[in-house]
Coordinates of C-alpha atoms and ligand atoms in Angstrom, one line a residue:
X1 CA -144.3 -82.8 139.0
X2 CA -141.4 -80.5 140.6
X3 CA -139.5 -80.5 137.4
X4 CA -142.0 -78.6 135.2
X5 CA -143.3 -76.6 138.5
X6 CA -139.7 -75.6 138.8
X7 CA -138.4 -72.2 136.7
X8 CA -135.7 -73.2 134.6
X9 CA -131.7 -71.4 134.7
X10 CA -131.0 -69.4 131.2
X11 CA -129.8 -72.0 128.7
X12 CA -126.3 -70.7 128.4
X13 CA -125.8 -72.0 131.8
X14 CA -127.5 -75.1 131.3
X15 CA -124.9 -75.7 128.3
X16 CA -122.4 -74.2 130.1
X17 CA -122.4 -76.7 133.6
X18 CA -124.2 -79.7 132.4
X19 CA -124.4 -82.5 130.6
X20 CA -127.6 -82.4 128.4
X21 CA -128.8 -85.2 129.9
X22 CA -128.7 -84.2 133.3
X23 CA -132.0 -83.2 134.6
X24 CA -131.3 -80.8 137.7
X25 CA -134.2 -79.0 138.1
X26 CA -136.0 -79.7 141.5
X27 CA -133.1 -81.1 143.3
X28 CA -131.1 -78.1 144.1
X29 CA -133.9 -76.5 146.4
X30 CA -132.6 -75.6 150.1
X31 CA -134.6 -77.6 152.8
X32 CA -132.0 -76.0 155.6
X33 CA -129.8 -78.5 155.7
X34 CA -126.8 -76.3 156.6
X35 CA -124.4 -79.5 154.6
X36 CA -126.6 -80.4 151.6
X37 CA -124.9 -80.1 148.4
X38 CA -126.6 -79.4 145.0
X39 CA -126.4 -80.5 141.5
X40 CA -123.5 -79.4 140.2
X41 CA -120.9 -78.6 137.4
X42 CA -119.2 -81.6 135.7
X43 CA -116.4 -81.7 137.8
X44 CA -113.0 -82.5 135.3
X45 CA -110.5 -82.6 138.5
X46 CA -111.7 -84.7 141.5
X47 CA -108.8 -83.1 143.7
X48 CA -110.4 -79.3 143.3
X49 CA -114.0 -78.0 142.7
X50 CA -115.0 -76.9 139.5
X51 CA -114.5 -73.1 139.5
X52 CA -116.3 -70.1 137.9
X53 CA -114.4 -67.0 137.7
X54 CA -117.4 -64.7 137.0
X55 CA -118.1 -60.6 137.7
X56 CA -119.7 -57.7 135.9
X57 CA -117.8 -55.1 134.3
X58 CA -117.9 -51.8 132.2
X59 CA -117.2 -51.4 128.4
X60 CA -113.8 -50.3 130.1
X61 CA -113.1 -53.0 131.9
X62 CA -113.7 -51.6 135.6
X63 CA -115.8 -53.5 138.0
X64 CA -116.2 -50.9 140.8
X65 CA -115.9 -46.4 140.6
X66 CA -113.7 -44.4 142.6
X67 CA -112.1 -45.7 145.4
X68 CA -113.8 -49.3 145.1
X69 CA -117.7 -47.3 145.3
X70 CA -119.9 -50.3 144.6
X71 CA -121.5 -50.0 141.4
X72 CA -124.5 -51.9 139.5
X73 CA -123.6 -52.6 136.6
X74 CA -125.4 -55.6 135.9
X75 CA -129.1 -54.9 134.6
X76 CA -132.0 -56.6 135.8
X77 CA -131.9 -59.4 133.4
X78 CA -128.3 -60.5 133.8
X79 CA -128.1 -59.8 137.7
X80 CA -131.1 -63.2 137.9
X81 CA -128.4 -64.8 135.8
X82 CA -125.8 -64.0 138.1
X83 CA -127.9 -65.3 141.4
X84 CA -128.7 -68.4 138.9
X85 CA -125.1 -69.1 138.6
X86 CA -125.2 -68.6 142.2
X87 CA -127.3 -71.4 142.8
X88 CA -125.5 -73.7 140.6
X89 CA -122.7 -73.9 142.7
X90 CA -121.7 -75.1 146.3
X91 CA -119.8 -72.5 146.8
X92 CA -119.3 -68.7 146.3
X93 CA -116.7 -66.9 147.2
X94 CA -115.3 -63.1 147.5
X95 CA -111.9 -61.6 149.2
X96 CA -111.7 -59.5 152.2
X97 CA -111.7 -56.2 150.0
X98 CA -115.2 -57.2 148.5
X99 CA -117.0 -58.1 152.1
X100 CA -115.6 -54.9 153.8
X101 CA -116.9 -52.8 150.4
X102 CA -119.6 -53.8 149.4
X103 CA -121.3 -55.7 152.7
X104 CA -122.9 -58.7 150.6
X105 CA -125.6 -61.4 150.9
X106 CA -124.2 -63.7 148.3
X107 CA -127.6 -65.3 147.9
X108 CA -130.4 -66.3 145.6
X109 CA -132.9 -63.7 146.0
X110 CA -133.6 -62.3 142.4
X111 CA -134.7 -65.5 141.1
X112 CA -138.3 -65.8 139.8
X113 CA -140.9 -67.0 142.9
X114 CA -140.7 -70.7 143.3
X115 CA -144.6 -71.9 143.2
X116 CA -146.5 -71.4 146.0
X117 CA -147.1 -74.8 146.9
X118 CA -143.3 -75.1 147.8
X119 CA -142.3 -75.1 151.2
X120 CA -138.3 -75.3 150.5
X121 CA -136.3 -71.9 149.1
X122 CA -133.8 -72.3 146.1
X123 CA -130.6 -73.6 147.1
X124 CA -128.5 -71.0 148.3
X125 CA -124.4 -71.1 148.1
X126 CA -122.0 -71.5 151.0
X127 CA -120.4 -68.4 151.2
X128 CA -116.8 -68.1 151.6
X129 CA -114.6 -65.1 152.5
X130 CA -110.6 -64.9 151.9
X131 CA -109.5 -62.8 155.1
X132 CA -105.9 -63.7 156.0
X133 CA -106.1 -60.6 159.1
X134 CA -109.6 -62.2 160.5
X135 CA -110.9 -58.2 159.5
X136 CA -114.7 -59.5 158.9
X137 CA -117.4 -58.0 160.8
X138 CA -119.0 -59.6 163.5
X139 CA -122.5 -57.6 162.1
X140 CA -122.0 -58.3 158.2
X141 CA -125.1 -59.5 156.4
X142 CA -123.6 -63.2 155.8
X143 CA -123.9 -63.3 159.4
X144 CA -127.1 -61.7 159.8
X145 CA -128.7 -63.8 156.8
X146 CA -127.3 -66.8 158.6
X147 CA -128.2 -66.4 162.0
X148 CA -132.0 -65.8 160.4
X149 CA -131.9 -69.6 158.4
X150 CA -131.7 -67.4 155.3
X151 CA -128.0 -68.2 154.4
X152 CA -125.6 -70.8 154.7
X153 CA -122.5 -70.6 157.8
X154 CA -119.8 -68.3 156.0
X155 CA -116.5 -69.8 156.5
X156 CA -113.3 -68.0 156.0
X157 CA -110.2 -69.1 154.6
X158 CA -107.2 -67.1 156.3
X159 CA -103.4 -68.6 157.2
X160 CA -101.6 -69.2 160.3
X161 CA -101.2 -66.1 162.6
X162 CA -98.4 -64.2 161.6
X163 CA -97.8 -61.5 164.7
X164 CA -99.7 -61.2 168.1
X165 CA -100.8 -64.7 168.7
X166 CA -103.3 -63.6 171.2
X167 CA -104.9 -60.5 169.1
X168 CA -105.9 -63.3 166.7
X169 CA -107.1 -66.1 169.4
X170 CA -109.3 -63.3 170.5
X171 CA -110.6 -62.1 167.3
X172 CA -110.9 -65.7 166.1
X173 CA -113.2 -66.2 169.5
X174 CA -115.4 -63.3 168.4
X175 CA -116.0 -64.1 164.2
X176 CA -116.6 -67.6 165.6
X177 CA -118.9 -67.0 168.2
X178 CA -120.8 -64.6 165.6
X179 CA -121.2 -67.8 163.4
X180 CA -118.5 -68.2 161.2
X181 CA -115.9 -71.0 160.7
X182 CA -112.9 -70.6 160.5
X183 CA -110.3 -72.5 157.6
X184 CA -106.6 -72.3 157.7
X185 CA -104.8 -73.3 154.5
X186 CA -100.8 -72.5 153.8
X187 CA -100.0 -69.1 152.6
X188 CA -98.2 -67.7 149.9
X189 CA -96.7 -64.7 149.9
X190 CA -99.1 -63.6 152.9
X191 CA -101.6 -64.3 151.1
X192 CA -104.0 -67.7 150.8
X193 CA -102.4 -70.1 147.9
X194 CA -105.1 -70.5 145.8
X195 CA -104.3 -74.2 145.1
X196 CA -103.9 -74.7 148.8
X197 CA -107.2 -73.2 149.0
X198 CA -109.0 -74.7 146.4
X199 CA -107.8 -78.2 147.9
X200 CA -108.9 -77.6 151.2
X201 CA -112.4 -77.1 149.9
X202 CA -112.6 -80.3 148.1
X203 CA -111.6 -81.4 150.4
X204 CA -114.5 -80.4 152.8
X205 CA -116.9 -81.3 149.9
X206 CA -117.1 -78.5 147.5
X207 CA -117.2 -79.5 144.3
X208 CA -118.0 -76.5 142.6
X209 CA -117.2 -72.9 143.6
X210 CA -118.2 -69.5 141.7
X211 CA -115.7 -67.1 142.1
X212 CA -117.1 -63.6 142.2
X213 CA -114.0 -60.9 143.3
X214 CA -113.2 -58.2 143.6
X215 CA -109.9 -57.1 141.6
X216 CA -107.1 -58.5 143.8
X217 CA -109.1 -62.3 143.5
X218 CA -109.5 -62.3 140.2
X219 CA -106.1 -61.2 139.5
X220 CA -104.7 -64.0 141.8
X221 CA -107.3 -66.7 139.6
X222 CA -105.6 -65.4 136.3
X223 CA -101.9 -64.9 137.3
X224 CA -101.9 -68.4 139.1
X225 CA -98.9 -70.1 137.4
X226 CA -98.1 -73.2 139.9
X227 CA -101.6 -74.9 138.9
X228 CA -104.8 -74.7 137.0
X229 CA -107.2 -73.2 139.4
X230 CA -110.0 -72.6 137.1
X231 CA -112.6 -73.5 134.4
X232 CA -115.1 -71.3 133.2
X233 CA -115.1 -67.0 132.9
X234 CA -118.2 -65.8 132.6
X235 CA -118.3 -61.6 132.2
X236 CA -121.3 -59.8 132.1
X237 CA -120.1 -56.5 130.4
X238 CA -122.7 -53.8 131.1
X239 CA -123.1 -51.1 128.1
X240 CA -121.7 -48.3 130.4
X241 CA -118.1 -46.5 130.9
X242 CA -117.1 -45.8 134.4
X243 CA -113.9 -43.8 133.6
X244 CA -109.9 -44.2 134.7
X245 CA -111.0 -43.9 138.5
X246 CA -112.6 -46.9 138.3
X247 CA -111.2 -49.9 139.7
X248 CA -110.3 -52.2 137.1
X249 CA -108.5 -56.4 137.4
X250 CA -106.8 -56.7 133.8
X251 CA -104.0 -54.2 134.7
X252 CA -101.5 -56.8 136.0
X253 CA -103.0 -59.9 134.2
X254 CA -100.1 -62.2 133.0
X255 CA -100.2 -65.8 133.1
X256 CA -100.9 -68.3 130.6
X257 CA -103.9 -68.9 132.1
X258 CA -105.8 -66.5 129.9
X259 CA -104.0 -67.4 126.9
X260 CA -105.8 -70.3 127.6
X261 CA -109.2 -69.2 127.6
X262 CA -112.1 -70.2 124.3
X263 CA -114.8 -68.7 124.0
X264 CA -117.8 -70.7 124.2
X265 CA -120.9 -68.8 124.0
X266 CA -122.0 -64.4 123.8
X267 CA -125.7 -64.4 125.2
X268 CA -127.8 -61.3 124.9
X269 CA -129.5 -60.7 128.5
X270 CA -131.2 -57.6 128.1
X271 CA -128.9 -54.6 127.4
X272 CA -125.5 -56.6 128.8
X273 CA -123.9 -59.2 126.7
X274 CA -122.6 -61.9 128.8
X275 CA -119.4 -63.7 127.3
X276 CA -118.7 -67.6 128.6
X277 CA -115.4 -68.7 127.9
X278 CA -113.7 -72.3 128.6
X279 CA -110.2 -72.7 130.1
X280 CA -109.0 -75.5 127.6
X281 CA -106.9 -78.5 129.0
X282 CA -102.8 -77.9 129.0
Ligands
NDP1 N1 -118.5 -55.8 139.4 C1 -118.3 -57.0 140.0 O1 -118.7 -58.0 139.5 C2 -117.6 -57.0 141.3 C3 -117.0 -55.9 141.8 N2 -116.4 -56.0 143.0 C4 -115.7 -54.8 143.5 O2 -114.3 -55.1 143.8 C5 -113.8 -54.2 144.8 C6 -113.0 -55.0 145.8 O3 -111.9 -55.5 145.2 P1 -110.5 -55.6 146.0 O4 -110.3 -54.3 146.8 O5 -109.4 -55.9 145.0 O6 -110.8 -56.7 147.1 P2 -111.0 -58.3 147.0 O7 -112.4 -58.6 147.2 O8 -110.3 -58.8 145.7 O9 -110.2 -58.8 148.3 C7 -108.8 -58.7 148.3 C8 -108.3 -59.1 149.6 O10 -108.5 -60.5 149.9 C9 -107.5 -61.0 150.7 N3 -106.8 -62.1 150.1 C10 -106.4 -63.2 150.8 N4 -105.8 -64.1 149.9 C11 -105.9 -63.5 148.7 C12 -105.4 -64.0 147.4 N5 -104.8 -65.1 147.3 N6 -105.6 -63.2 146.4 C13 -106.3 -62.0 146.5 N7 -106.7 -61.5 147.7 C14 -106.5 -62.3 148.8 C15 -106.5 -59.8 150.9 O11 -106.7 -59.1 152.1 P3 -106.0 -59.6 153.4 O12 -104.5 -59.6 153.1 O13 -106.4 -58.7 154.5 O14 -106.4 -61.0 153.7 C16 -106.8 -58.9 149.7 O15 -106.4 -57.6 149.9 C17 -115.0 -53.5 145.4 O16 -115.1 -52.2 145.0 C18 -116.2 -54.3 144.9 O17 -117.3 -53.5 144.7 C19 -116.3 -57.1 143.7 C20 -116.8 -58.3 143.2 C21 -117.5 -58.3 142.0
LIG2 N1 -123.1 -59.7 138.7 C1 -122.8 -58.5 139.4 N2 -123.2 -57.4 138.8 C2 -122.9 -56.2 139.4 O1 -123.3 -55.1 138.8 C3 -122.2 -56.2 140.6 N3 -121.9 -55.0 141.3 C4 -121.9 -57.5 141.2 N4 -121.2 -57.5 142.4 C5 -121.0 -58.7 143.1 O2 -122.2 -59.0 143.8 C6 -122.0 -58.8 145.2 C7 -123.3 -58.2 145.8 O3 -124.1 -59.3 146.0 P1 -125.5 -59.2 146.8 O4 -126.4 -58.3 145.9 O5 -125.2 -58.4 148.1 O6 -126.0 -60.6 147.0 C8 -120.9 -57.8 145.3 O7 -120.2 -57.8 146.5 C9 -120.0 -58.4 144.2 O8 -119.4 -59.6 144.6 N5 -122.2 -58.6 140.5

């Protein structure tokens, strides 16, 4: 039967996104149905998705080196809980920085093999990219992992055209022609308003979204005062300094929202602990 064939997410997720009695394990496989959903967290707000605000960072609290150089923090064993995570949730989703950066796939690919006999993949998140200036690359490896059936269509969330309408119908043309769709929500600030944002996706049926950065995301997640626009943290902190080069989030970090934050479960996976905290209800 699919549900014992099936390898099983690390428990502290299990705990962390599910009722015990729900059984999720052989449902959330991806046949290529571009617009299947998956099992997915309990959902406490039926006007957002659930959201996971979740990243890897050093024992000093950086999650990239000098000048935003990609680093691994994550070890072997906590990375396949990260791509777990991954496909627990509808959605993922990373800013404009992060994309340009790091160039990522956002997929499911260091899970353990599904059994041979299976002829569907694991469930693999939409992935969505916050670009208000439409600076994507045509050639990124959403794109390419897309056009190749082995991703979802990424969509982008950007706001209305501020200067030189036609620079942006043209650029528009090309990211969608490439694949991508494009989402305008209202902006604050010239930025995407996060509530806005997080509407709009309900909206278009994501009911849970993992949030993975950079720095300027998950500031905006934490300083966020208008609404709540999270529910879970989860930090893998890797055993490792990086030094005050590094690019660190918690600098500017001052709404109530973390105040907020209970710690649920520390889990051990491999040399990085991993920390799960709760936002309570206010
Ligand atoms: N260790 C880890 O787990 C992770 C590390 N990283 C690292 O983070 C670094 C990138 O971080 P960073 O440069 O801060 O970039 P981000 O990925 O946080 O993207 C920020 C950009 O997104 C756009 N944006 C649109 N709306 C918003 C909004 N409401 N809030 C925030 N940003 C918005 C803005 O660009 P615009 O105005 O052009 O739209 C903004 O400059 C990389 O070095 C990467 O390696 C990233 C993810 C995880
Ligand atoms: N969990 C985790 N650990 C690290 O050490 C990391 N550097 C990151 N980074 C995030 O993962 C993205 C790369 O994803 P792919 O491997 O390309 O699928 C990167 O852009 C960050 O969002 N995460």
């Amino acid at each position: 039967m699919l549900t014992t064939e099936v390898p099983r997410p690390p428990a502290v997720l299990l705990d962390t996104f599910f009722d015990p009695s729900n059984d999720l394990t052989g449902l959330s496989l991806y046949t290529g149905d571009d617009n299947a959903l998956m099992p997915t967290p309990r959902s406490l707000d039926e006007s957002r998705p659930y959201v996971t605000l979740t990243f890897a960072q050093s024992l000093d609290a950086k999650i990239a080196g000098k000048g935003g150089k990609q680093l691994i923090l994550s070890g072997s064993e906590s990375m396949a809980m990260t791509h777990w995570m991954r496909r627990m949730h509808d959605a993922i989703m990373v800013g404009i920085g992060t994309a340009l950066n790091d160039d990522p796939q956002l997929n499911t690919r260091r899970l353990p093999p599904l059994p041979a006999e299976h002829s569907h993949k694991y469930h693999l998140p939409r992935p969505v990219v916050l670009d208000t200036n439409l600076r994507l690359s045509s050639n990124c490896k959403l794109l390419k992992n897309y056009k190749a059936g082995n991703g979802r269509r990424p969509w982008i969330v950007t706001i209305a055209p501020r200067t030189d309408i036609g620079w942006w119908n043209n650029r528009r043309t090309v990211l969608e022609e490439a694949g991508v769709q494009i989402i305008e929500v209202e902006s604050n600030d010239g930025q995407v308003h996060i509530p806005a944002l997080l509407r709009k996706l309900r909206e278009l049926g994501v009911r849970s979204l993992m949030v993975e950065g950079g720095a300027r995301v998950i500031q905006s997640f934490f300083n966020e005062s208008q609404a709540k626009v999270f529910d879970s943290v989860i930090v893998t902190v890797a055993p490792t300094f990086v030094g005050e080069d590094g690019v660190g989030y918690g600098a500017n970090i001052s709404g109530g929202s973390v105040q907020n934050l209970k710690h649920v479960q520390s889990a051990l996976f491999g040399r990085d602990i991993v920390v799960v905290l709760e936002s309570k209800e206010v």
